[in-house]
């Protein structure tokens, strides 16, 4: 009876998710096209299988893609980063910068380390990252690890270090590049939602991915969009929770970026935004999926080594077991 109830609930959740899928059109701010038909039976049961697998932790381990063990140096680096990313039980400005660096290295080209290796950190769009770039540069010199890998490992570590943060699977073995990626691609805090949806779609991200990634602002601070306004984007900037969504929606955040407000109000992203305000578990799951995708932009996955075990906590299974059972369904 219990398993049957789970299957029925999963089926309902799958149908609801399908009913809310969108087709992005040229007029993204005003048009939403609903799908013309529902999932086929095979897709429904495939989705249920994935959901039940999530309940049981199937596929959530740290088996390396190449069959190799994670090099011990990453555990040593992890210990160093913990000292920098956590203070008085809260994540630090260094952790915030590390999370931001993942996006800034990957989104304008590929996750190739050019943020540091090509001195993209000196660009105005990367203001506030210079100290982190210098620090990670020193770590790379002392350990010999790849810079592209180090940036993504540091971001995943910072997310996990923030109290309440989920585990982002992290792999190493990317190719580094000292060729600068194009400037001017990273969106500003004043961007409109329609432009953001189009931009992220061009990189392979759905509106749900966009809304989920935006939640990283729960631990973020703004310093340049409105220098005369509060830096915090929610009232609990030192912890990883979903108050960013509810406070942005209600107008109770210390400060809200115009771009965040636009996403919260756009019909295409409003549903996931509101869902994440109600359920941290739903947000965590969507965020892990989107952030994993972000960390692999322009990366050949063949031969990469899984180093998730080197992060604090070390396994996504623990996240799944500790979450509310009704939060474990895919959005």
mmCIF file of C-alpha atoms in Angstrom:
data_model
loop_
_atom_site.group_PDB
_atom_site.id
_atom_site.type_symbol
_atom_site.label_atom_id
_atom_site.label_comp_id
_atom_site.label_asym_id
_atom_site.label_seq_id
_atom_site.Cartn_x
_atom_site.Cartn_y
_atom_site.Cartn_z
ATOM 1 C CA UNK A 1 0.000 0.000 0.000
ATOM 2 C CA UNK A 2 2.802 2.397 0.897
ATOM 3 C CA UNK A 3 4.708 1.806 -2.349
ATOM 4 C CA UNK A 4 1.467 2.105 -4.318
ATOM 5 C CA UNK A 5 0.813 5.472 -2.712
ATOM 6 C CA UNK A 6 4.292 6.623 -3.659
ATOM 7 C CA UNK A 7 3.753 5.547 -7.272
ATOM 8 C CA UNK A 8 0.428 7.358 -7.461
ATOM 9 C CA UNK A 9 1.936 10.500 -5.982
ATOM 10 C CA UNK A 10 4.901 10.276 -8.359
ATOM 11 C CA UNK A 11 2.567 9.864 -11.327
ATOM 12 C CA UNK A 12 0.608 12.922 -10.267
ATOM 13 C CA UNK A 13 3.806 14.903 -9.794
ATOM 14 C CA UNK A 14 5.048 13.830 -13.226
ATOM 15 C CA UNK A 15 1.799 14.832 -14.912
ATOM 16 C CA UNK A 16 1.818 18.176 -13.117
ATOM 17 C CA UNK A 17 5.406 18.839 -14.150
ATOM 18 C CA UNK A 18 4.613 17.975 -17.771
ATOM 19 C CA UNK A 19 1.580 20.222 -17.754
ATOM 20 C CA UNK A 20 3.772 23.137 -16.696
ATOM 21 C CA UNK A 21 6.447 22.707 -19.411
ATOM 22 C CA UNK A 22 6.879 25.657 -21.752
ATOM 23 C CA UNK A 23 7.976 26.236 -25.306
ATOM 24 C CA UNK A 24 10.072 29.391 -25.421
ATOM 25 C CA UNK A 25 9.039 31.673 -28.268
ATOM 26 C CA UNK A 26 10.517 34.878 -29.612
ATOM 27 C CA UNK A 27 8.138 36.945 -27.479
ATOM 28 C CA UNK A 28 9.194 35.361 -24.205
ATOM 29 C CA UNK A 29 7.689 37.956 -21.904
ATOM 30 C CA UNK A 30 4.140 37.594 -23.137
ATOM 31 C CA UNK A 31 3.610 34.150 -24.691
ATOM 32 C CA UNK A 32 3.543 30.701 -23.146
ATOM 33 C CA UNK A 33 2.729 27.655 -25.263
ATOM 34 C CA UNK A 34 1.501 24.578 -23.439
ATOM 35 C CA UNK A 35 2.508 21.149 -24.736
ATOM 36 C CA UNK A 36 0.083 19.584 -27.230
ATOM 37 C CA UNK A 37 0.132 16.166 -25.581
ATOM 38 C CA UNK A 38 1.117 14.528 -22.334
ATOM 39 C CA UNK A 39 3.962 12.095 -21.768
ATOM 40 C CA UNK A 40 3.646 8.647 -23.283
ATOM 41 C CA UNK A 41 3.296 5.753 -20.847
ATOM 42 C CA UNK A 42 6.943 4.801 -21.318
ATOM 43 C CA UNK A 43 8.085 8.308 -20.378
ATOM 44 C CA UNK A 44 5.807 8.397 -17.352
ATOM 45 C CA UNK A 45 7.148 5.153 -15.965
ATOM 46 C CA UNK A 46 10.691 6.157 -16.868
ATOM 47 C CA UNK A 47 10.222 9.296 -14.794
ATOM 48 C CA UNK A 48 8.730 7.300 -11.925
ATOM 49 C CA UNK A 49 11.689 4.953 -12.055
ATOM 50 C CA UNK A 50 14.026 7.919 -11.738
ATOM 51 C CA UNK A 51 12.004 9.262 -8.824
ATOM 52 C CA UNK A 52 12.016 5.956 -6.948
ATOM 53 C CA UNK A 53 15.728 5.680 -7.688
ATOM 54 C CA UNK A 54 16.111 9.069 -6.024
ATOM 55 C CA UNK A 55 14.275 7.781 -2.940
ATOM 56 C CA UNK A 56 16.594 4.817 -2.673
ATOM 57 C CA UNK A 57 19.774 6.722 -3.498
ATOM 58 C CA UNK A 58 20.349 4.749 -6.701
ATOM 59 C CA UNK A 59 22.894 6.442 -8.929
ATOM 60 C CA UNK A 60 23.805 8.956 -6.255
ATOM 61 C CA UNK A 61 27.196 7.538 -5.378
ATOM 62 C CA UNK A 62 30.670 8.756 -6.217
ATOM 63 C CA UNK A 63 31.876 6.172 -8.709
ATOM 64 C CA UNK A 64 34.464 7.746 -10.958
ATOM 65 C CA UNK A 65 33.653 8.093 -14.673
ATOM 66 C CA UNK A 66 37.107 6.758 -15.543
ATOM 67 C CA UNK A 67 37.170 4.134 -12.793
ATOM 68 C CA UNK A 68 39.980 6.008 -11.012
ATOM 69 C CA UNK A 69 40.001 7.077 -7.381
ATOM 70 C CA UNK A 70 39.934 10.775 -6.587
ATOM 71 C CA UNK A 71 43.519 11.985 -6.004
ATOM 72 C CA UNK A 72 44.257 12.632 -2.326
ATOM 73 C CA UNK A 73 45.317 16.204 -3.064
ATOM 74 C CA UNK A 74 41.658 17.207 -3.364
ATOM 75 C CA UNK A 75 40.975 16.133 0.206
ATOM 76 C CA UNK A 76 43.905 18.295 1.304
ATOM 77 C CA UNK A 77 42.566 21.248 -0.687
ATOM 78 C CA UNK A 78 39.132 20.671 0.829
ATOM 79 C CA UNK A 79 40.531 21.088 4.336
ATOM 80 C CA UNK A 80 42.140 24.395 3.352
ATOM 81 C CA UNK A 81 38.951 25.717 1.778
ATOM 82 C CA UNK A 82 36.833 24.870 4.809
ATOM 83 C CA UNK A 83 38.972 27.215 6.894
ATOM 84 C CA UNK A 84 38.329 30.025 4.408
ATOM 85 C CA UNK A 85 34.662 29.373 3.649
ATOM 86 C CA UNK A 86 33.199 28.937 7.139
ATOM 87 C CA UNK A 87 33.346 31.311 10.130
ATOM 88 C CA UNK A 88 31.121 31.447 13.205
ATOM 89 C CA UNK A 89 28.848 28.815 11.703
ATOM 90 C CA UNK A 90 28.143 30.795 8.530
ATOM 91 C CA UNK A 91 29.583 30.901 5.028
ATOM 92 C CA UNK A 92 31.987 33.746 4.350
ATOM 93 C CA UNK A 93 32.580 36.329 1.638
ATOM 94 C CA UNK A 94 35.248 33.985 0.258
ATOM 95 C CA UNK A 95 32.600 31.272 -0.108
ATOM 96 C CA UNK A 96 30.289 33.712 -1.877
ATOM 97 C CA UNK A 97 33.047 34.618 -4.316
ATOM 98 C CA UNK A 98 33.805 30.942 -4.981
ATOM 99 C CA UNK A 99 30.172 30.214 -5.862
ATOM 100 C CA UNK A 100 30.086 33.209 -8.182
ATOM 101 C CA UNK A 101 33.383 32.226 -9.828
ATOM 102 C CA UNK A 102 31.908 28.993 -11.195
ATOM 103 C CA UNK A 103 29.337 30.934 -13.191
ATOM 104 C CA UNK A 104 31.826 33.573 -14.306
ATOM 105 C CA UNK A 105 34.371 31.027 -15.558
ATOM 106 C CA UNK A 106 31.856 28.889 -17.445
ATOM 107 C CA UNK A 107 29.029 30.994 -18.788
ATOM 108 C CA UNK A 108 30.911 33.190 -21.248
ATOM 109 C CA UNK A 109 32.621 30.274 -22.976
ATOM 110 C CA UNK A 110 33.614 27.094 -21.177
ATOM 111 C CA UNK A 111 34.658 25.855 -17.748
ATOM 112 C CA UNK A 112 38.328 26.140 -18.650
ATOM 113 C CA UNK A 113 39.970 28.186 -15.899
ATOM 114 C CA UNK A 114 40.417 31.239 -18.128
ATOM 115 C CA UNK A 115 38.781 33.356 -15.432
ATOM 116 C CA UNK A 116 42.137 33.168 -13.629
ATOM 117 C CA UNK A 117 44.596 31.907 -16.243
ATOM 118 C CA UNK A 118 43.678 34.671 -18.733
ATOM 119 C CA UNK A 119 43.190 37.293 -15.999
ATOM 120 C CA UNK A 120 39.505 37.750 -16.731
ATOM 121 C CA UNK A 121 39.250 38.578 -13.031
ATOM 122 C CA UNK A 122 40.494 42.079 -13.833
ATOM 123 C CA UNK A 123 37.400 42.818 -15.927
ATOM 124 C CA UNK A 124 34.716 45.069 -14.522
ATOM 125 C CA UNK A 125 32.109 42.313 -14.846
ATOM 126 C CA UNK A 126 34.192 40.220 -12.440
ATOM 127 C CA UNK A 127 34.587 42.951 -9.849
ATOM 128 C CA UNK A 128 34.864 41.456 -6.374
ATOM 129 C CA UNK A 129 36.518 38.208 -7.487
ATOM 130 C CA UNK A 130 40.146 39.362 -7.562
ATOM 131 C CA UNK A 131 40.990 38.227 -4.041
ATOM 132 C CA UNK A 132 39.525 34.778 -4.688
ATOM 133 C CA UNK A 133 41.341 34.547 -8.021
ATOM 134 C CA UNK A 134 44.649 35.345 -6.324
ATOM 135 C CA UNK A 135 43.953 32.799 -3.598
ATOM 136 C CA UNK A 136 43.012 29.984 -5.981
ATOM 137 C CA UNK A 137 46.017 30.859 -8.117
ATOM 138 C CA UNK A 138 48.240 30.247 -5.106
ATOM 139 C CA UNK A 139 46.497 26.953 -4.324
ATOM 140 C CA UNK A 140 46.997 25.830 -7.911
ATOM 141 C CA UNK A 141 50.684 26.721 -7.847
ATOM 142 C CA UNK A 142 51.199 24.800 -4.611
ATOM 143 C CA UNK A 143 49.272 21.681 -5.605
ATOM 144 C CA UNK A 144 49.562 21.424 -9.384
ATOM 145 C CA UNK A 145 45.854 20.695 -9.889
ATOM 146 C CA UNK A 146 43.992 22.021 -12.905
ATOM 147 C CA UNK A 147 42.655 25.556 -12.573
ATOM 148 C CA UNK A 148 39.340 24.775 -14.269
ATOM 149 C CA UNK A 149 38.818 21.887 -11.858
ATOM 150 C CA UNK A 150 39.842 23.999 -8.876
ATOM 151 C CA UNK A 151 37.288 26.711 -9.646
ATOM 152 C CA UNK A 152 34.449 24.184 -9.871
ATOM 153 C CA UNK A 153 35.635 22.253 -6.824
ATOM 154 C CA UNK A 154 35.837 25.475 -4.797
ATOM 155 C CA UNK A 155 32.305 26.448 -5.834
ATOM 156 C CA UNK A 156 30.865 23.043 -4.913
ATOM 157 C CA UNK A 157 32.796 23.148 -1.639
ATOM 158 C CA UNK A 158 31.489 26.630 -0.811
ATOM 159 C CA UNK A 159 27.892 25.582 -1.476
ATOM 160 C CA UNK A 160 28.270 22.533 0.747
ATOM 161 C CA UNK A 161 30.054 24.574 3.433
ATOM 162 C CA UNK A 162 27.173 27.041 3.713
ATOM 163 C CA UNK A 163 24.854 25.641 6.416
ATOM 164 C CA UNK A 164 22.033 23.842 4.607
ATOM 165 C CA UNK A 165 23.902 23.649 1.306
ATOM 166 C CA UNK A 166 23.411 20.599 -0.956
ATOM 167 C CA UNK A 167 26.146 18.423 -2.448
ATOM 168 C CA UNK A 168 27.034 19.295 -6.037
ATOM 169 C CA UNK A 169 28.714 16.353 -7.816
ATOM 170 C CA UNK A 170 32.199 17.485 -8.788
ATOM 171 C CA UNK A 171 34.556 15.878 -11.294
ATOM 172 C CA UNK A 172 38.130 16.685 -12.244
ATOM 173 C CA UNK A 173 40.097 16.340 -15.454
ATOM 174 C CA UNK A 174 39.020 19.425 -17.435
ATOM 175 C CA UNK A 175 41.361 21.062 -19.926
ATOM 176 C CA UNK A 176 42.722 24.452 -18.868
ATOM 177 C CA UNK A 177 42.956 27.442 -21.191
ATOM 178 C CA UNK A 178 44.816 30.731 -20.911
ATOM 179 C CA UNK A 179 42.859 32.207 -23.823
ATOM 180 C CA UNK A 180 40.358 34.779 -22.604
ATOM 181 C CA UNK A 181 36.667 34.139 -23.197
ATOM 182 C CA UNK A 182 34.558 36.913 -24.763
ATOM 183 C CA UNK A 183 33.586 39.789 -22.500
ATOM 184 C CA UNK A 184 30.110 41.254 -22.186
ATOM 185 C CA UNK A 185 28.151 37.988 -22.065
ATOM 186 C CA UNK A 186 27.563 37.810 -18.321
ATOM 187 C CA UNK A 187 24.196 39.400 -17.462
ATOM 188 C CA UNK A 188 23.927 42.449 -15.235
ATOM 189 C CA UNK A 189 21.741 42.942 -12.196
ATOM 190 C CA UNK A 190 19.487 45.150 -14.320
ATOM 191 C CA UNK A 191 18.772 42.553 -17.037
ATOM 192 C CA UNK A 192 15.154 41.878 -17.976
ATOM 193 C CA UNK A 193 13.687 38.409 -17.514
ATOM 194 C CA UNK A 194 12.925 37.866 -21.200
ATOM 195 C CA UNK A 195 16.529 38.564 -22.142
ATOM 196 C CA UNK A 196 17.784 36.314 -19.343
ATOM 197 C CA UNK A 197 15.547 33.429 -20.401
ATOM 198 C CA UNK A 198 16.801 33.708 -23.982
ATOM 199 C CA UNK A 199 20.431 33.980 -22.875
ATOM 200 C CA UNK A 200 20.254 30.952 -20.598
ATOM 201 C CA UNK A 201 18.335 28.964 -23.216
ATOM 202 C CA UNK A 202 21.203 29.611 -25.646
ATOM 203 C CA UNK A 203 23.474 27.857 -23.137
ATOM 204 C CA UNK A 204 21.130 24.884 -22.722
ATOM 205 C CA UNK A 205 19.339 25.967 -19.541
ATOM 206 C CA UNK A 206 15.568 25.782 -19.077
ATOM 207 C CA UNK A 207 13.471 28.410 -17.262
ATOM 208 C CA UNK A 208 13.412 26.034 -14.269
ATOM 209 C CA UNK A 209 17.226 25.873 -14.354
ATOM 210 C CA UNK A 210 17.390 29.663 -14.449
ATOM 211 C CA UNK A 211 15.031 30.076 -11.501
ATOM 212 C CA UNK A 212 16.957 27.446 -9.546
ATOM 213 C CA UNK A 213 20.392 28.948 -10.232
ATOM 214 C CA UNK A 214 19.112 32.347 -9.166
ATOM 215 C CA UNK A 215 18.607 30.902 -5.695
ATOM 216 C CA UNK A 216 22.368 31.060 -5.105
ATOM 217 C CA UNK A 217 21.649 34.696 -4.290
ATOM 218 C CA UNK A 218 20.486 33.422 -0.899
ATOM 219 C CA UNK A 219 24.166 33.532 0.086
ATOM 220 C CA UNK A 220 25.165 36.445 -2.151
ATOM 221 C CA UNK A 221 25.914 40.117 -1.663
ATOM 222 C CA UNK A 222 25.658 42.898 -4.214
ATOM 223 C CA UNK A 223 28.126 45.749 -4.150
ATOM 224 C CA UNK A 224 28.032 47.367 -7.583
ATOM 225 C CA UNK A 225 24.429 47.235 -8.831
ATOM 226 C CA UNK A 226 23.266 49.654 -6.136
ATOM 227 C CA UNK A 227 26.258 50.689 -3.978
ATOM 228 C CA UNK A 228 24.105 52.858 -1.709
ATOM 229 C CA UNK A 229 21.714 49.984 -0.892
ATOM 230 C CA UNK A 230 22.086 46.991 1.474
ATOM 231 C CA UNK A 231 24.422 44.305 0.169
ATOM 232 C CA UNK A 232 22.409 41.276 1.300
ATOM 233 C CA UNK A 233 19.784 39.798 -1.025
ATOM 234 C CA UNK A 234 17.960 37.973 1.749
ATOM 235 C CA UNK A 235 17.892 38.182 5.543
ATOM 236 C CA UNK A 236 19.984 35.027 6.138
ATOM 237 C CA UNK A 237 22.974 35.602 3.868
ATOM 238 C CA UNK A 238 25.236 33.281 5.877
ATOM 239 C CA UNK A 239 23.085 30.187 5.369
ATOM 240 C CA UNK A 240 21.779 28.232 2.390
ATOM 241 C CA UNK A 241 17.996 28.431 2.642
ATOM 242 C CA UNK A 242 15.100 29.355 0.380
ATOM 243 C CA UNK A 243 14.206 32.656 2.036
ATOM 244 C CA UNK A 244 15.614 34.443 -1.004
ATOM 245 C CA UNK A 245 12.589 33.290 -2.989
ATOM 246 C CA UNK A 246 9.918 34.215 -0.454
ATOM 247 C CA UNK A 247 11.543 37.535 0.478
ATOM 248 C CA UNK A 248 12.125 38.525 -3.149
ATOM 249 C CA UNK A 249 8.526 37.687 -3.954
ATOM 250 C CA UNK A 250 7.115 39.571 -0.955
ATOM 251 C CA UNK A 251 9.444 42.560 -1.204
ATOM 252 C CA UNK A 252 10.873 41.893 2.274
ATOM 253 C CA UNK A 253 14.458 41.203 1.187
ATOM 254 C CA UNK A 254 17.063 43.751 2.343
ATOM 255 C CA UNK A 255 17.647 44.478 -1.340
ATOM 256 C CA UNK A 256 16.456 42.852 -4.557
ATOM 257 C CA UNK A 257 18.274 43.037 -7.861
ATOM 258 C CA UNK A 258 15.994 44.327 -10.634
ATOM 259 C CA UNK A 259 16.825 41.177 -12.621
ATOM 260 C CA UNK A 260 15.717 38.944 -9.735
ATOM 261 C CA UNK A 261 12.435 40.810 -9.399
ATOM 262 C CA UNK A 262 11.850 40.491 -13.135
ATOM 263 C CA UNK A 263 12.399 36.712 -13.028
ATOM 264 C CA UNK A 264 10.058 36.377 -10.039
ATOM 265 C CA UNK A 265 7.286 38.124 -11.966
ATOM 266 C CA UNK A 266 7.723 36.581 -15.417
ATOM 267 C CA UNK A 267 4.963 34.025 -16.218
ATOM 268 C CA UNK A 268 7.542 31.567 -17.549
ATOM 269 C CA UNK A 269 9.694 31.510 -14.410
ATOM 270 C CA UNK A 270 7.054 32.416 -11.824
ATOM 271 C CA UNK A 271 5.886 28.830 -11.227
ATOM 272 C CA UNK A 272 9.299 27.375 -10.322
ATOM 273 C CA UNK A 273 10.180 30.554 -8.412
ATOM 274 C CA UNK A 274 7.063 30.226 -6.255
ATOM 275 C CA UNK A 275 7.601 26.481 -5.856
ATOM 276 C CA UNK A 276 11.116 27.027 -4.544
ATOM 277 C CA UNK A 277 9.767 29.595 -2.082
ATOM 278 C CA UNK A 278 7.558 26.850 -0.630
ATOM 279 C CA UNK A 279 9.981 23.910 -0.747
ATOM 280 C CA UNK A 280 13.709 24.017 -0.106
ATOM 281 C CA UNK A 281 13.924 20.356 -1.075
ATOM 282 C CA UNK A 282 12.442 21.070 -4.504
ATOM 283 C CA UNK A 283 14.860 23.951 -4.955
ATOM 284 C CA UNK A 284 17.899 21.952 -3.817
ATOM 285 C CA UNK A 285 17.125 19.200 -6.286
ATOM 286 C CA UNK A 286 16.637 21.609 -9.193
ATOM 287 C CA UNK A 287 19.703 23.610 -8.190
ATOM 288 C CA UNK A 288 21.967 20.553 -8.027
ATOM 289 C CA UNK A 289 20.853 19.545 -11.519
ATOM 290 C CA UNK A 290 21.347 23.033 -12.974
ATOM 291 C CA UNK A 291 24.647 23.677 -11.200
ATOM 292 C CA UNK A 292 26.025 20.325 -12.341
ATOM 293 C CA UNK A 293 25.118 21.303 -15.895
ATOM 294 C CA UNK A 294 26.793 24.690 -15.401
ATOM 295 C CA UNK A 295 30.033 23.075 -14.240
ATOM 296 C CA UNK A 296 30.246 21.042 -17.451
ATOM 297 C CA UNK A 297 29.779 23.779 -20.069
ATOM 298 C CA UNK A 298 32.250 23.117 -22.879
ATOM 299 C CA UNK A 299 33.749 20.137 -21.048
ATOM 300 C CA UNK A 300 34.357 16.656 -22.464
ATOM 301 C CA UNK A 301 33.012 14.294 -19.797
ATOM 302 C CA UNK A 302 35.058 11.313 -20.994
ATOM 303 C CA UNK A 303 37.729 10.288 -18.532
ATOM 304 C CA UNK A 304 36.763 12.685 -15.759
ATOM 305 C CA UNK A 305 37.301 11.516 -12.181
ATOM 306 C CA UNK A 306 34.558 11.933 -9.587
ATOM 307 C CA UNK A 307 35.864 13.817 -6.547
ATOM 308 C CA UNK A 308 32.560 14.445 -4.800
ATOM 309 C CA UNK A 309 33.882 12.338 -1.927
ATOM 310 C CA UNK A 310 36.471 15.046 -1.177
ATOM 311 C CA UNK A 311 33.770 17.599 -0.349
ATOM 312 C CA UNK A 312 32.538 18.121 3.218
ATOM 313 C CA UNK A 313 29.924 15.419 3.782
ATOM 314 C CA UNK A 314 31.122 13.634 0.683
ATOM 315 C CA UNK A 315 27.947 12.090 -0.758
ATOM 316 C CA UNK A 316 24.599 13.127 -2.185
ATOM 317 C CA UNK A 317 23.011 10.081 -0.512
ATOM 318 C CA UNK A 318 23.171 11.912 2.792
ATOM 319 C CA UNK A 319 21.308 14.886 1.312
ATOM 320 C CA UNK A 320 18.567 12.598 -0.003
ATOM 321 C CA UNK A 321 18.119 10.721 3.262
ATOM 322 C CA UNK A 322 17.952 13.905 5.320
ATOM 323 C CA UNK A 323 15.361 15.616 3.143
ATOM 324 C CA UNK A 324 11.601 15.561 3.587
ATOM 325 C CA UNK A 325 10.206 12.619 1.607
ATOM 326 C CA UNK A 326 7.792 14.859 -0.302
ATOM 327 C CA UNK A 327 10.659 17.133 -1.368
ATOM 328 C CA UNK A 328 12.419 14.323 -3.206
ATOM 329 C CA UNK A 329 10.305 14.377 -6.335
ATOM 330 C CA UNK A 330 11.819 16.019 -9.375
ATOM 331 C CA UNK A 331 10.294 19.398 -10.162
#
